PDB file of C-alpha atoms and ligand atoms in Angstrom:
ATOM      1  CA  UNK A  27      10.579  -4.754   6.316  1.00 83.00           C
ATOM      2  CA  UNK A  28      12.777  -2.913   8.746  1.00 91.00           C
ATOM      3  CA  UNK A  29      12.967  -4.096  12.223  1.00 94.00           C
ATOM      4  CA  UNK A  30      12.004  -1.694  15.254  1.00 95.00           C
ATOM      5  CA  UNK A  31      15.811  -1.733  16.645  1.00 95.00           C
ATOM      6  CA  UNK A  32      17.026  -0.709  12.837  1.00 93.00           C
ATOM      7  CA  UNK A  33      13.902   2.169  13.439  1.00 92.00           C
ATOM      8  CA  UNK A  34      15.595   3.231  16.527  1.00 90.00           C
ATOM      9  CA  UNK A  35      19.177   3.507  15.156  1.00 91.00           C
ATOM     10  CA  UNK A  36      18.003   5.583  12.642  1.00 89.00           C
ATOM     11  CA  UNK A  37      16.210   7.778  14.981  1.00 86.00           C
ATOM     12  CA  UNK A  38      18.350  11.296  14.399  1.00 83.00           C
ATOM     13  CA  UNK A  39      18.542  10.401  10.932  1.00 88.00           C
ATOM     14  CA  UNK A  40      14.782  10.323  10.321  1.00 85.00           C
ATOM     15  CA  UNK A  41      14.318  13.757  12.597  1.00 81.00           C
ATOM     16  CA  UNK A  42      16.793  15.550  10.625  1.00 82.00           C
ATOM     17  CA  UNK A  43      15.727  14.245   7.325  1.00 81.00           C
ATOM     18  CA  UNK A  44      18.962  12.733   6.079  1.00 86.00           C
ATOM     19  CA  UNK A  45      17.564   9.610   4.787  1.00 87.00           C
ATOM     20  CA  UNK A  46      17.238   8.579   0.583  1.00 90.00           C
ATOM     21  CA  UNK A  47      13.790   7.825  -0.614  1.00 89.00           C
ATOM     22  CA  UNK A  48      14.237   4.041  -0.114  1.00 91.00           C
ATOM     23  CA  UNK A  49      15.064   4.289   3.291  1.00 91.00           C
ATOM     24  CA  UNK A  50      12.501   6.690   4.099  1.00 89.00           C
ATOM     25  CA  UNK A  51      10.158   4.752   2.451  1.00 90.00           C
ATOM     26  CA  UNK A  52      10.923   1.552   4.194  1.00 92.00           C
ATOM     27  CA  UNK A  53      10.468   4.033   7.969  1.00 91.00           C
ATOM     28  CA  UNK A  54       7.319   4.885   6.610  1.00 91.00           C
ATOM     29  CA  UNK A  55       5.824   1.833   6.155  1.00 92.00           C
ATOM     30  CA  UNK A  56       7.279   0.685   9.334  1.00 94.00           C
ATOM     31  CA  UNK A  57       5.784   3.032  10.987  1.00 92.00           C
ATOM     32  CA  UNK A  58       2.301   2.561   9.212  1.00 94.00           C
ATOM     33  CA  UNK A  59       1.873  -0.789  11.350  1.00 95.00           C
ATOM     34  CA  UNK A  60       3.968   0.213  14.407  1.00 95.00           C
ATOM     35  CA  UNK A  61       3.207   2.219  17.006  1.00 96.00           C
ATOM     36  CA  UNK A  62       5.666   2.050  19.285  1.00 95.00           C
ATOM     37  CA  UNK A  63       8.625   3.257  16.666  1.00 94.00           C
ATOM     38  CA  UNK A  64       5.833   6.404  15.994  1.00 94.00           C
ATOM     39  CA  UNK A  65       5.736   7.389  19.654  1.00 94.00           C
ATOM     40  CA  UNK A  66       9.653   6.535  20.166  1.00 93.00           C
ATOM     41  CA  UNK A  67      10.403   8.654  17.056  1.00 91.00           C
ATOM     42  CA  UNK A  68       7.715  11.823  18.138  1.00 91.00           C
ATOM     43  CA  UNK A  69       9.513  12.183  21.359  1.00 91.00           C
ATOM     44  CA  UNK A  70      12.444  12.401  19.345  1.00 88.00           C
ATOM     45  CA  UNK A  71      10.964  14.918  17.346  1.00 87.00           C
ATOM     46  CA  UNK A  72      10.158  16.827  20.175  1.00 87.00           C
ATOM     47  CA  UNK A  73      13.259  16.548  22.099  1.00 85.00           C
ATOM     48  CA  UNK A  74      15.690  17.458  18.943  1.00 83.00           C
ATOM     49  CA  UNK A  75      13.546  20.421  18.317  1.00 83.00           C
ATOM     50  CA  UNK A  76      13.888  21.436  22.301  1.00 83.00           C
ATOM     51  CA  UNK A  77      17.750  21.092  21.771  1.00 79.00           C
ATOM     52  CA  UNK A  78      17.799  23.310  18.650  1.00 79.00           C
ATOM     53  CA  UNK A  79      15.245  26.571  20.761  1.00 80.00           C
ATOM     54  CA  UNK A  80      17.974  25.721  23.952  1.00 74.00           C
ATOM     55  CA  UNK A  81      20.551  28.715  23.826  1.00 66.00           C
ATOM     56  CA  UNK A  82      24.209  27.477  23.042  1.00 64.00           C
ATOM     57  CA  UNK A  83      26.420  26.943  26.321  1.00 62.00           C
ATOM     58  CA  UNK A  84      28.777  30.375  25.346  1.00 63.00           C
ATOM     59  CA  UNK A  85      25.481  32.362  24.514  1.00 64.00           C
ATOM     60  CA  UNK A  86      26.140  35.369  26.900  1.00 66.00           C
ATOM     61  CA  UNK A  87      22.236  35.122  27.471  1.00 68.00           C
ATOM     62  CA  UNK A  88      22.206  31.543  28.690  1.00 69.00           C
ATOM     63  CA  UNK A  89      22.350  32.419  32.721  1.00 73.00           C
ATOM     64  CA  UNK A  90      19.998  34.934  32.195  1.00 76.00           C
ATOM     65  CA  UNK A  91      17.528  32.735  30.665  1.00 73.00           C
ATOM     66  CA  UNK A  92      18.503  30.296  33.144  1.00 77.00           C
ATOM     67  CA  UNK A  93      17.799  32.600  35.866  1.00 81.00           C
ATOM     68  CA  UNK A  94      14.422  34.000  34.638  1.00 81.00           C
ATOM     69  CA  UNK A  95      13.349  29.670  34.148  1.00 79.00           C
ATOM     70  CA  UNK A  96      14.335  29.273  38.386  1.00 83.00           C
ATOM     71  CA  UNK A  97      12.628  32.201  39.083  1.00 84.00           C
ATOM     72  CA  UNK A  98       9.620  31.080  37.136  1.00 81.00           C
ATOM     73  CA  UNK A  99       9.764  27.550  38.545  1.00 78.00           C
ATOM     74  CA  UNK A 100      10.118  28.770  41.786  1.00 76.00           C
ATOM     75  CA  UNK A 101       6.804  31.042  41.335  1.00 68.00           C
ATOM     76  CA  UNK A 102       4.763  28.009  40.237  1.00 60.00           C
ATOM     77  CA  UNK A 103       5.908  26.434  43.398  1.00 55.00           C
ATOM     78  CA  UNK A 104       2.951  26.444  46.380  1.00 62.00           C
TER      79      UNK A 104
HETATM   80 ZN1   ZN B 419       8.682  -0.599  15.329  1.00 91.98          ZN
END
């Protein structure tokens, strides 16, 4: 049975699929009885997928988009 800390180091692993069937296996039954290591590894989720939609740094869009997010944020404001 894996440990939660081996869970955690395997964290981008599991989110980008790059594990073998044992391994994966072993994160699934992990997982199966612990709760914390499936919340610690859906935020993960969710943050590597917000990374991927985030334009690239040298995208000539990325102040634009920047911009436009302020100006929203700044509408929402009271
Ligand atoms: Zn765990």
């Amino acid at each position: 049975m894996l440990k939660c800390r081996q869970v955690s180091e395997l964290g981008s692993e599991i989110v980008d699929r790059r594990l073998g069937v044992g391994t994966r296996l072993a994160v699934l039954a992990h997982l199966g009885l612990c709760p914390h290591c499936r919340r610690y590894l859906r935020q993960l989720r969710l943050t590597a997928e917000t990374l991927k939609r985030l334009p690239l740094e040298d995208e000539p869009e990325a102040p634009a988009i920047l911009a436009a997010i302020r100006r929203r944020q700044g509408e929402t404001k009271d």
